[in-house]
mmCIF file with all atom_site columns, C-alpha atoms in Angstrom:
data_model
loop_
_atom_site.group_PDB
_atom_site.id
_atom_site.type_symbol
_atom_site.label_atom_id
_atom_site.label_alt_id
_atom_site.label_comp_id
_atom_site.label_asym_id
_atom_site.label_entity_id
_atom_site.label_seq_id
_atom_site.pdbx_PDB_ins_code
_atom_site.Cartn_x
_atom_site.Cartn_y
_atom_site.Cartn_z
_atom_site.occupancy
_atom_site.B_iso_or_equiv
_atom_site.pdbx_formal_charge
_atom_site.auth_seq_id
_atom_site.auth_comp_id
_atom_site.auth_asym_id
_atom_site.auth_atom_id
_atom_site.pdbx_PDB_model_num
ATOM 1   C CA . UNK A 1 1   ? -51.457 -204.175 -131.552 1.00 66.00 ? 1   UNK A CA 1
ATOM 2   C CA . UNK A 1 2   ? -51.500 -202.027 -128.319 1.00 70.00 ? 2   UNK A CA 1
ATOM 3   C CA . UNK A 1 3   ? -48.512 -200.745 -126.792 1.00 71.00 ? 3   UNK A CA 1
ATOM 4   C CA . UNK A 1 4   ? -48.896 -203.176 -123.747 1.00 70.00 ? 4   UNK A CA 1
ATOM 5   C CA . UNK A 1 5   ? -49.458 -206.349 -125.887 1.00 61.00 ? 5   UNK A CA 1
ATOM 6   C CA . UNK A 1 6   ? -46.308 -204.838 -127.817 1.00 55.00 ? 6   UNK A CA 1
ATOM 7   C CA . UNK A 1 7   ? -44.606 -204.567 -124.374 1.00 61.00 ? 7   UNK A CA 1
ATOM 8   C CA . UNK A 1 8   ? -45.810 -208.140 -123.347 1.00 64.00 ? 8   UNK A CA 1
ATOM 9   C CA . UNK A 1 9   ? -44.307 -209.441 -126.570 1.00 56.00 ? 9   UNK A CA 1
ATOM 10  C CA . UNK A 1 10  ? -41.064 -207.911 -125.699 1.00 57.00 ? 10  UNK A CA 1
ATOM 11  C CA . UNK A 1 11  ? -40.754 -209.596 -122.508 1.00 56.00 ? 11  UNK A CA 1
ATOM 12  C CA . UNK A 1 12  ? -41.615 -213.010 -123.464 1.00 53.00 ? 12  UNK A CA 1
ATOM 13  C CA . UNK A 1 13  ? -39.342 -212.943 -126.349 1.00 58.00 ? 13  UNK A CA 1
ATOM 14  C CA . UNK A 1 14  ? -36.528 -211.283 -123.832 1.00 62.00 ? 14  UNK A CA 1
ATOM 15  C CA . UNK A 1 15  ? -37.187 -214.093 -121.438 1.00 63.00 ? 15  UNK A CA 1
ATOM 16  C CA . UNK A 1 16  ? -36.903 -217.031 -124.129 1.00 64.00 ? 16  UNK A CA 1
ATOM 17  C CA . UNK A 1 17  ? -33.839 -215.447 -125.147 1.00 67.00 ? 17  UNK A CA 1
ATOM 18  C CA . UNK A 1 18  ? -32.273 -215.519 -121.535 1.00 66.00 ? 18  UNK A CA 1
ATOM 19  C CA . UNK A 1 19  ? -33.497 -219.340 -121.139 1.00 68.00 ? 19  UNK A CA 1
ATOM 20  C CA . UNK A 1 20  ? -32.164 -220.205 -125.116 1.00 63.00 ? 20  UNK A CA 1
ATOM 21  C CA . UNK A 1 21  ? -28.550 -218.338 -124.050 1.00 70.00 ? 21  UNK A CA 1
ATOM 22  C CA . UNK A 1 22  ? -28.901 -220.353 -120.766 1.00 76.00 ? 22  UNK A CA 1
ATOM 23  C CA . UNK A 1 23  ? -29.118 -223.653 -122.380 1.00 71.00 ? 23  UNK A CA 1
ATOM 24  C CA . UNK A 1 24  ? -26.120 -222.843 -124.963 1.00 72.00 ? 24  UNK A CA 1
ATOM 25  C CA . UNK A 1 25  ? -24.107 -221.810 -122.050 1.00 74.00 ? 25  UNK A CA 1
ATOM 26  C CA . UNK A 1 26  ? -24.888 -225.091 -120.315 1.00 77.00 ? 26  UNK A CA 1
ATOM 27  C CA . UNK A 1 27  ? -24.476 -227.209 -123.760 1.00 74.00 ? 27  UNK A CA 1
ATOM 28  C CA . UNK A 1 28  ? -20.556 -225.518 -124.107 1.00 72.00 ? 28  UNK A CA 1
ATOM 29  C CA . UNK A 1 29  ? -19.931 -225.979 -120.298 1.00 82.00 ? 29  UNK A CA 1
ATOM 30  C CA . UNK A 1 30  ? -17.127 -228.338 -119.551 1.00 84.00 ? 30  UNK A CA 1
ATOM 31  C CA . UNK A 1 31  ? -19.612 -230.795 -117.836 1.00 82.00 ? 31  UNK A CA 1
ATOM 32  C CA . UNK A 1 32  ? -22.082 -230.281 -120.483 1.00 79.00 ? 32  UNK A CA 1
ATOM 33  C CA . UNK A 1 33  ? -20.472 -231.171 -123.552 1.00 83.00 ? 33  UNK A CA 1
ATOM 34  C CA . UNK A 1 34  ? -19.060 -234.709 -120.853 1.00 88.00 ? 34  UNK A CA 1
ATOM 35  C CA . UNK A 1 35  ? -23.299 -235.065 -120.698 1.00 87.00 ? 35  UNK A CA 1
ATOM 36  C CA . UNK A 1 36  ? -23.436 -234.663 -124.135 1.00 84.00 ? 36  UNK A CA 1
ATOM 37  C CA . UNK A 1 37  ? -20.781 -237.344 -125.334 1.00 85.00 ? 37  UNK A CA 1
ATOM 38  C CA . UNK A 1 38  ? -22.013 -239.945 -123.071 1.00 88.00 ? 38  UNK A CA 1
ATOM 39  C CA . UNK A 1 39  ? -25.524 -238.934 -124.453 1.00 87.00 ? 39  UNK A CA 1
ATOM 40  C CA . UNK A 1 40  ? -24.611 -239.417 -127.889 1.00 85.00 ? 40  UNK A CA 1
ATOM 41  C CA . UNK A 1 41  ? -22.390 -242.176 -127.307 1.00 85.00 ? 41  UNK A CA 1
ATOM 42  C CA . UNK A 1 42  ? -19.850 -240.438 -130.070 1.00 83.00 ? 42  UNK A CA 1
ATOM 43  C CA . UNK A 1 43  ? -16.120 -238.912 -129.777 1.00 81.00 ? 43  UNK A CA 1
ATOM 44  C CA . UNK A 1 44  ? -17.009 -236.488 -132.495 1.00 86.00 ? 44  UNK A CA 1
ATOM 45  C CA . UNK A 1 45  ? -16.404 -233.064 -131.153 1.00 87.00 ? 45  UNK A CA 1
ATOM 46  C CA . UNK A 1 46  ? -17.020 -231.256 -134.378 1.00 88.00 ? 46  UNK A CA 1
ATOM 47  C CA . UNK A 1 47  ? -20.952 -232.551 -133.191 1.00 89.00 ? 47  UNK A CA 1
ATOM 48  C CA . UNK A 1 48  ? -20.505 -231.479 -129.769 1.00 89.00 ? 48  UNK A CA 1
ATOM 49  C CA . UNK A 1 49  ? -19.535 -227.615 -130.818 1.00 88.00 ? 49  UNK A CA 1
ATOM 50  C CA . UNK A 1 50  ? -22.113 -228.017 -133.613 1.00 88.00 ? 50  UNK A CA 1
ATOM 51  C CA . UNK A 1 51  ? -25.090 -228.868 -130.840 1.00 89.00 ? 51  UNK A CA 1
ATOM 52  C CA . UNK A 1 52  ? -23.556 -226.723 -127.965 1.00 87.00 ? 52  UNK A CA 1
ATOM 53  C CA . UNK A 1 53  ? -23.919 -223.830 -130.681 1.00 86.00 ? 53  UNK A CA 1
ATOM 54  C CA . UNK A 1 54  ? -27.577 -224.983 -131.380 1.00 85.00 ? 54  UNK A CA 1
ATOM 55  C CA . UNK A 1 55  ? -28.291 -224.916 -127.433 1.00 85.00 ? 55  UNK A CA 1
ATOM 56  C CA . UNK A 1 56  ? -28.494 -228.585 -127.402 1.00 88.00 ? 56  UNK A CA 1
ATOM 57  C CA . UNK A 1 57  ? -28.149 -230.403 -123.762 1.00 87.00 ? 57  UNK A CA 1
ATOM 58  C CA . UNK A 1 58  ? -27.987 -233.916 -123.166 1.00 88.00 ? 58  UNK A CA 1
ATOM 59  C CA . UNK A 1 59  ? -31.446 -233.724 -122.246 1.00 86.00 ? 59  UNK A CA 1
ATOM 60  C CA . UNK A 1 60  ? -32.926 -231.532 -125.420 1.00 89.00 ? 60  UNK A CA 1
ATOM 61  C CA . UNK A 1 61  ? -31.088 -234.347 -127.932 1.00 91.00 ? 61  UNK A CA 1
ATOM 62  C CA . UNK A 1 62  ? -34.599 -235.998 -128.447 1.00 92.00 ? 62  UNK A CA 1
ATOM 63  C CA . UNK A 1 63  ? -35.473 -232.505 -130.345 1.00 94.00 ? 63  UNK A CA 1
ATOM 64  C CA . UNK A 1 64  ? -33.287 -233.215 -132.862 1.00 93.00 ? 64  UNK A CA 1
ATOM 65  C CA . UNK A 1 65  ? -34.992 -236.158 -134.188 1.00 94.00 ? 65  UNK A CA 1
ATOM 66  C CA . UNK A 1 66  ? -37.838 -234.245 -134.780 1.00 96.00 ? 66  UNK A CA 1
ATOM 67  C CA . UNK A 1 67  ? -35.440 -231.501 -136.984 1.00 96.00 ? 67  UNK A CA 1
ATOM 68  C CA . UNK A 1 68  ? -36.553 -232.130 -140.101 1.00 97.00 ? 68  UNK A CA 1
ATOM 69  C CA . UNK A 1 69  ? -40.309 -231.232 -139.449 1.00 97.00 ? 69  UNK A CA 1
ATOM 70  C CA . UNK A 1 70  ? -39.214 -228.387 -138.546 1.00 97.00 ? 70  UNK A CA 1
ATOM 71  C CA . UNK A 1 71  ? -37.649 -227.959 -142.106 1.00 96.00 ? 71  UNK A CA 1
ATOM 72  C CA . UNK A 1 72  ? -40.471 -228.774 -143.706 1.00 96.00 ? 72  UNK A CA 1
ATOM 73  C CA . UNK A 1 73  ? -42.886 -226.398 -141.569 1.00 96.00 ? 73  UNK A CA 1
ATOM 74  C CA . UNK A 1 74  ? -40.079 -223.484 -143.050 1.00 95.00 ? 74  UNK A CA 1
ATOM 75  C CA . UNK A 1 75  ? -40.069 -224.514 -146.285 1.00 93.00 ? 75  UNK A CA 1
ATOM 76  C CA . UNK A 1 76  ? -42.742 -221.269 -146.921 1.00 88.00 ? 76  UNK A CA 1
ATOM 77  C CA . UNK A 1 77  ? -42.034 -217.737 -145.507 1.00 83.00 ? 77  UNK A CA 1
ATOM 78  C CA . UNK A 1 78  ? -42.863 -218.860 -141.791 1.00 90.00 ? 78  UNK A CA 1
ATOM 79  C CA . UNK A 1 79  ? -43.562 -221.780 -140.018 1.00 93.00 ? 79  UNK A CA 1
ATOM 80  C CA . UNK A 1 80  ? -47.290 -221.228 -139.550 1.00 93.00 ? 80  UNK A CA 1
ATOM 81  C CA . UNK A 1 81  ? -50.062 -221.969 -136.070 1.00 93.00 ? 81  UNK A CA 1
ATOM 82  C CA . UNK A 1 82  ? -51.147 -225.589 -138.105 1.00 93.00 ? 82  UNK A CA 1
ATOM 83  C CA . UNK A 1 83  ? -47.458 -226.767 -138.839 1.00 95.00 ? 83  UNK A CA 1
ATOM 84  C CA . UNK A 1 84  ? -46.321 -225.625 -135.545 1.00 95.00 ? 84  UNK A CA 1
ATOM 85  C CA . UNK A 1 85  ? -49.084 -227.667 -133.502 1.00 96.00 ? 85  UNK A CA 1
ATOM 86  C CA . UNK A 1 86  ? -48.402 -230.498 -136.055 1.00 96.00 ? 86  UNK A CA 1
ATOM 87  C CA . UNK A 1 87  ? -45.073 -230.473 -134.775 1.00 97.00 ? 87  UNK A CA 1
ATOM 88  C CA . UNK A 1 88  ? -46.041 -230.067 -131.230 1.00 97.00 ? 88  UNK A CA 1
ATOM 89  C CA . UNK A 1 89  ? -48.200 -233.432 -131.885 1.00 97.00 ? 89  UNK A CA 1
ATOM 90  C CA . UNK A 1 90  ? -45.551 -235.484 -132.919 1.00 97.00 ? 90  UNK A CA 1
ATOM 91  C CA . UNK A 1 91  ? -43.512 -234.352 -129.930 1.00 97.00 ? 91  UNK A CA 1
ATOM 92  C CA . UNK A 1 92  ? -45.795 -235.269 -127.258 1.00 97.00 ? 92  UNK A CA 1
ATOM 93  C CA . UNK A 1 93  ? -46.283 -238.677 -129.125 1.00 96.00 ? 93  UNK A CA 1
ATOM 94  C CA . UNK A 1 94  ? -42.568 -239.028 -128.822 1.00 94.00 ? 94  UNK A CA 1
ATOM 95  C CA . UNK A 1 95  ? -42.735 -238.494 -125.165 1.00 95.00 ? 95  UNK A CA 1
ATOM 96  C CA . UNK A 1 96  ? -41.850 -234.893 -125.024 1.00 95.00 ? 96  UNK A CA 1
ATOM 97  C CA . UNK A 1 97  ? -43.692 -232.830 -122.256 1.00 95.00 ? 97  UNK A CA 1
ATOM 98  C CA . UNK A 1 98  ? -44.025 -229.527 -122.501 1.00 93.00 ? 98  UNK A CA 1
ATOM 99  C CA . UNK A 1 99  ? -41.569 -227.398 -120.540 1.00 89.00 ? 99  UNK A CA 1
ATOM 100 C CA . UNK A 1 100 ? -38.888 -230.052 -120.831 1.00 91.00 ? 100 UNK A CA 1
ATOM 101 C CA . UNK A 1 101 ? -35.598 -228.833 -122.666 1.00 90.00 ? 101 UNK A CA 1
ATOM 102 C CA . UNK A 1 102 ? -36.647 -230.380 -125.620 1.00 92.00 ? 102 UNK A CA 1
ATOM 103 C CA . UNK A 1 103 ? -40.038 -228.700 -125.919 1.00 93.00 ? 103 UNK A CA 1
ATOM 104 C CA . UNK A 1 104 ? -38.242 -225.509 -125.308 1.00 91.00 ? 104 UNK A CA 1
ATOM 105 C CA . UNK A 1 105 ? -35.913 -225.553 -128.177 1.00 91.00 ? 105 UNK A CA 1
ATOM 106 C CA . UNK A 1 106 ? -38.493 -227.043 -130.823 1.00 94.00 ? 106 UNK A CA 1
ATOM 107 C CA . UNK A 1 107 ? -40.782 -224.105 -129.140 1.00 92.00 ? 107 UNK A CA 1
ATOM 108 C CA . UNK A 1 108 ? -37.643 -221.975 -130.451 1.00 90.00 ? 108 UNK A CA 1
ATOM 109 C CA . UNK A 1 109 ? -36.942 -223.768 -133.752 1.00 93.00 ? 109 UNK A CA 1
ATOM 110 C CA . UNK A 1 110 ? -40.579 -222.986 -134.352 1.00 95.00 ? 110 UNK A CA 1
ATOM 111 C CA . UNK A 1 111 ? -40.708 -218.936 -133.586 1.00 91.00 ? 111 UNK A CA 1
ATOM 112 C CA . UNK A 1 112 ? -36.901 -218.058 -134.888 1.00 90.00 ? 112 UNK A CA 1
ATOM 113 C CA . UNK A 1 113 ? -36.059 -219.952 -138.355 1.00 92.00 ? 113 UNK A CA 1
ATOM 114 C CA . UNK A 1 114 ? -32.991 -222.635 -137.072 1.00 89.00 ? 114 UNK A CA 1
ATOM 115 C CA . UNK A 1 115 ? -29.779 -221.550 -138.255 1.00 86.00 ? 115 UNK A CA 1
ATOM 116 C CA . UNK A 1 116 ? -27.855 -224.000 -141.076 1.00 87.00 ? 116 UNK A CA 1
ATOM 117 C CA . UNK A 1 117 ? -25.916 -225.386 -138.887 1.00 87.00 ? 117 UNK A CA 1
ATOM 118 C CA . UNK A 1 118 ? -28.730 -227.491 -137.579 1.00 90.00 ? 118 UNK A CA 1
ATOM 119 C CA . UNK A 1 119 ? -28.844 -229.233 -140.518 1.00 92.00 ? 119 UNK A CA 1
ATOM 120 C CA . UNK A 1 120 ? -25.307 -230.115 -140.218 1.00 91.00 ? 120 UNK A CA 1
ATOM 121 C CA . UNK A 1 121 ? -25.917 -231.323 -136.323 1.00 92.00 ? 121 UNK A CA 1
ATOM 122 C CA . UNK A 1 122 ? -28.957 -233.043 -137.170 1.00 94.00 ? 122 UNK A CA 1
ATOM 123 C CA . UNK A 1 123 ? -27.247 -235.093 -140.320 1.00 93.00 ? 123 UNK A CA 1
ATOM 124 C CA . UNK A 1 124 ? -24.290 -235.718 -138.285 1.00 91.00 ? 124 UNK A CA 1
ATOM 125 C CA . UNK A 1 125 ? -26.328 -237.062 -135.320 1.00 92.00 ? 125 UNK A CA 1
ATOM 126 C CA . UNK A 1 126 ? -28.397 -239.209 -137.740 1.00 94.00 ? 126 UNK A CA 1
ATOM 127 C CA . UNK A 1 127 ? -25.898 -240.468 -139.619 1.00 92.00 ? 127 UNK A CA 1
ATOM 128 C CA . UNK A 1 128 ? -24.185 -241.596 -136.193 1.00 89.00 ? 128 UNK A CA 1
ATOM 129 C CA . UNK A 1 129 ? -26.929 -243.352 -134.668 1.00 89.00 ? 129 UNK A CA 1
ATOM 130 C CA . UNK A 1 130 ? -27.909 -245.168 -137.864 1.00 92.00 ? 130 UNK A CA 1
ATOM 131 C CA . UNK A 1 131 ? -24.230 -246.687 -137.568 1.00 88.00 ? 131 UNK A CA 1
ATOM 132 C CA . UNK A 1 132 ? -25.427 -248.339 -135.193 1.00 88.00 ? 132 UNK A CA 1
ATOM 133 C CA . UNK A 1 133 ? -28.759 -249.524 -136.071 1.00 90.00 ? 133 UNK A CA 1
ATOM 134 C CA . UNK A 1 134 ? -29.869 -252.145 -139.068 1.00 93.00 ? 134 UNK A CA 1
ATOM 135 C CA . UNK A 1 135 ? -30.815 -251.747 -141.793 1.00 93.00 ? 135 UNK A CA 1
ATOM 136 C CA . UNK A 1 136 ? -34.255 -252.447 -141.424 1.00 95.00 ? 136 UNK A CA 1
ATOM 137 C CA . UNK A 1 137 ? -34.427 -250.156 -138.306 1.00 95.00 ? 137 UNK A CA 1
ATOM 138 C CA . UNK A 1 138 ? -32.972 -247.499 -140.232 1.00 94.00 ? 138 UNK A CA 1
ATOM 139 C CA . UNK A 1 139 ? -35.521 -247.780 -143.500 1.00 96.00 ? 139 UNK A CA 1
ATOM 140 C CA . UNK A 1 140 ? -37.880 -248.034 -140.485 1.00 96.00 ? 140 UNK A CA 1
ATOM 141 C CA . UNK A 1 141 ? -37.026 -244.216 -138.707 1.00 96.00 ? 141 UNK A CA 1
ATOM 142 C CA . UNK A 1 142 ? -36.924 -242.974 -142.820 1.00 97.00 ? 142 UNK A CA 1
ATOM 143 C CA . UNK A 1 143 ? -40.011 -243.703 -143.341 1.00 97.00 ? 143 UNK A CA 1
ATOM 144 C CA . UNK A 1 144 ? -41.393 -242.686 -140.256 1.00 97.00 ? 144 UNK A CA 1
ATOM 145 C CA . UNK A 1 145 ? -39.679 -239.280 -140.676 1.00 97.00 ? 145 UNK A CA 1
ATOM 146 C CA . UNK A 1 146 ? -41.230 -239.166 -144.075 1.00 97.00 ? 146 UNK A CA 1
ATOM 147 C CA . UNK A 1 147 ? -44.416 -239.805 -142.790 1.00 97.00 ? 147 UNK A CA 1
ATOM 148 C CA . UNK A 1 148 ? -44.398 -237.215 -140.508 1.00 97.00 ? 148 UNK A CA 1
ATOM 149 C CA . UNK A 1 149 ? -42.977 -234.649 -142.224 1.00 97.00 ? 149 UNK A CA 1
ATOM 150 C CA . UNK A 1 150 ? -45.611 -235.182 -145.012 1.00 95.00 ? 150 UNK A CA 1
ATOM 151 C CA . UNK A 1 151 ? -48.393 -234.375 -141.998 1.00 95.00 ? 151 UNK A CA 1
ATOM 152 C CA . UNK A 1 152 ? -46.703 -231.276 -140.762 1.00 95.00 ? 152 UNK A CA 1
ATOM 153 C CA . UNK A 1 153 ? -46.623 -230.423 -144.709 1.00 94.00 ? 153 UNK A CA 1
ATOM 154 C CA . UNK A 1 154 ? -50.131 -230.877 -145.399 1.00 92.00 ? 154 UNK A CA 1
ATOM 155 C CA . UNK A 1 155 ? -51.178 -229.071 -142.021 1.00 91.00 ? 155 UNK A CA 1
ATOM 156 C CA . UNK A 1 156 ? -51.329 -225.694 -143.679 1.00 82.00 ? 156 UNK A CA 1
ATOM 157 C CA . UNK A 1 157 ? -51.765 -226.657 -147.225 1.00 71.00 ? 157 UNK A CA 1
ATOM 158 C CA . UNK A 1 158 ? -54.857 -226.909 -149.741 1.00 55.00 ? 158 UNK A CA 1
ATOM 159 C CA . UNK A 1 159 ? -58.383 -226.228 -148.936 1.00 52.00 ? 159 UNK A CA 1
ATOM 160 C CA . UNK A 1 160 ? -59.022 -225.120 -145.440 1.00 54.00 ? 160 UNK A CA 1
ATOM 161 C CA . UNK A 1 161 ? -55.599 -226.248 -144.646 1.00 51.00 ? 161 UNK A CA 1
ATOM 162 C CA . UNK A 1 162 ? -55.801 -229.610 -145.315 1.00 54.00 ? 162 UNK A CA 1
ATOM 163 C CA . UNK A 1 163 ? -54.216 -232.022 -148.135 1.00 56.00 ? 163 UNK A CA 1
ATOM 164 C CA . UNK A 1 164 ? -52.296 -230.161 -150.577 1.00 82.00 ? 164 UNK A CA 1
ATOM 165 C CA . UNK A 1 165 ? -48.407 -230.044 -149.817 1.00 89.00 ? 165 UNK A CA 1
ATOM 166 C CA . UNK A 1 166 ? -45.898 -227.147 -151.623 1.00 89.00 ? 166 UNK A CA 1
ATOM 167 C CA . UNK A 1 167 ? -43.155 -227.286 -154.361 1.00 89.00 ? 167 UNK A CA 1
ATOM 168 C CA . UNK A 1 168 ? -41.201 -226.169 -151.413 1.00 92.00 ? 168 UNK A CA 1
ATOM 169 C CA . UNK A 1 169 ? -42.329 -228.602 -149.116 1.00 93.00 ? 169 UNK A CA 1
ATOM 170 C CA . UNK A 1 170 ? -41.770 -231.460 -151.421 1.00 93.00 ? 170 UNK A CA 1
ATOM 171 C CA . UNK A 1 171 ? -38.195 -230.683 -152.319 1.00 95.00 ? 171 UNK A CA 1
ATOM 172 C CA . UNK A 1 172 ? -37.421 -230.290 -148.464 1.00 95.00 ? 172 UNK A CA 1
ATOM 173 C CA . UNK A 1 173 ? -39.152 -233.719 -147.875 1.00 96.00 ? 173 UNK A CA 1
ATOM 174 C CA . UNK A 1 174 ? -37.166 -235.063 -150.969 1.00 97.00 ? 174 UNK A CA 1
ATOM 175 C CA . UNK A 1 175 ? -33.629 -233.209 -149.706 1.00 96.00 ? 175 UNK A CA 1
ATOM 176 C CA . UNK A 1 176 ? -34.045 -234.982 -146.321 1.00 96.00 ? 176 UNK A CA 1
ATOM 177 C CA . UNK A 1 177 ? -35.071 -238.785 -147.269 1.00 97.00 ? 177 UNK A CA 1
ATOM 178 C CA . UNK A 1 178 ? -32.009 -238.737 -149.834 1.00 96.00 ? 178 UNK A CA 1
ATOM 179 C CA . UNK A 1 179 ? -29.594 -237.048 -147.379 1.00 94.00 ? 179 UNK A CA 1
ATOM 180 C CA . UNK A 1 180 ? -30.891 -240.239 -144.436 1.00 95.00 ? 180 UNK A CA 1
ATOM 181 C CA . UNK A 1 181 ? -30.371 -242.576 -147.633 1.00 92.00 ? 181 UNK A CA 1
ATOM 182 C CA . UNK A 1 182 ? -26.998 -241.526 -148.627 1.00 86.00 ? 182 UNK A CA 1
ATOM 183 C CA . UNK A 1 183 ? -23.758 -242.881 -146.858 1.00 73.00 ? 183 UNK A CA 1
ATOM 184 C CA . UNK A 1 184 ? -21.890 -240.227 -145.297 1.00 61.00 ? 184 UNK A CA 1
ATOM 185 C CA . UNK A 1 185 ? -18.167 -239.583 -144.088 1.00 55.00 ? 185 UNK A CA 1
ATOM 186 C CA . UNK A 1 186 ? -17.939 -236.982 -141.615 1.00 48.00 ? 186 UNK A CA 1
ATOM 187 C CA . UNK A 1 187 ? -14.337 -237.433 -141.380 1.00 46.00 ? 187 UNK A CA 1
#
C-alpha cells in the first residue's frame, strides 16, 4: 500500500469517526434520547443509555434488527467483502438506503467489530417489541432472522464461498435463536 492510499485510508476512517461521534452525541442529546423513547415506544432508560452509547438515533433503530447478522458475519476473525454485502442485501430489502443513519452504523458495525453492549441493546430491544407482538408474529421474525443469518453465514463459507457455514457461525446462529426464544426480565 502506497503512502497516499495509506493517507486516503486515514481520512476516511477519521471522517467516519467524526460522523459515528456525531450520531452518539445526537443519540445522548436531551431531544434525542425524547426521539428515541417515542421511537421505541418503551420507558426503559437502561435501553436508551445502552443505544445512545451504540450511536443509535431514532432514525438508525431499523439497524438493530439486522444485529445479529452482523454477529454471525464476526463469528471468524473479520467480517469479510461476501458477509458484508450479504448484509448490505438484506438491508436494502428492508428498506434501508444507503447513506441513511442506519446504513451508516451497519457500514460501522461491519468495519469496527460492535462492542458487547450491542448485544445487550439489541436483546433488550427485541425482547420489547416481541411484548408486543403474537406469538405467531414473533416465531415469524425468528425464523426470518434465522434465515438470514444462515445466508450471511454461508456467504464466505465452503467452496468458492458458497454453502458451507462454521462451528463458529453455527453456535452464534444457535446463541441468538435461543436468546429470541427465551423469556426475559430486564427488570
Amino acid at each position: 500500500m502506497s503512502d497516499r492510499d495509506v493517507q486516503t485510508e486515514a481520512f476516511f476512517h477519521d471522517i467516519e469517526d467524526q460522523i459515528f461521534s456525531r450520531l452518539r452525541n445526537e443519540a445522548n442529546s436531551p431531544s434525542g434520547r425524547e426521539e428515541l423513547l417515542r421511537a421505541t415506544g418503551t420507558h426503559d432508560t437502561l435501553l436508551i443509555d445502552e443505544l445512545g452509547k451504540l450511536g443509535i438515533t431514532a432514525d438508525g433503530l431499523l439497524a438493530l434488527r439486522l444485529f445479529p447478522l452482523v454477529l454471525v458475519a464476526w463469528a471468524e476473525a473479520d467480517a469479510d467483502a461476501n458477509e458484508r454485502e450479504s448484509v448490505m442485501s438484506h438491508a436494502t430489502a428492508l428498506g434501508i438506503a444507503e447513506g441513511t443513519t442506519a446504513w451508516i452504523l451497519l457500514d460501522r458495525w461491519l468495519t469496527k467489530r460492535p462492542p458487547g453492549l450491542g448485544v445487550d441493546a439489541w436483546r433488550r430491544y427485541t425482547h420489547q417489541m416481541f411484548s408486543t407482538m403474537s406469538e405467531v408474529a414473533r416465531e415469524r421474525l425468528i425464523d426470518l432472522t434465522q434465515k438470514q443469518m444462515l445466508e450471511v453465514a454461508k456467504a464466505s463459507g465452503g467452496y468458492l464461498g458458497l454453502g458451507k457455514i462454521s462451528a463458529k457461525e453455527n453456535a452464534i446462529i444457535h446463541q441468538v435463536v435461543e436468546s429470541m426464544r427465551l423469556p426475559t426480565d430486564f427488570r
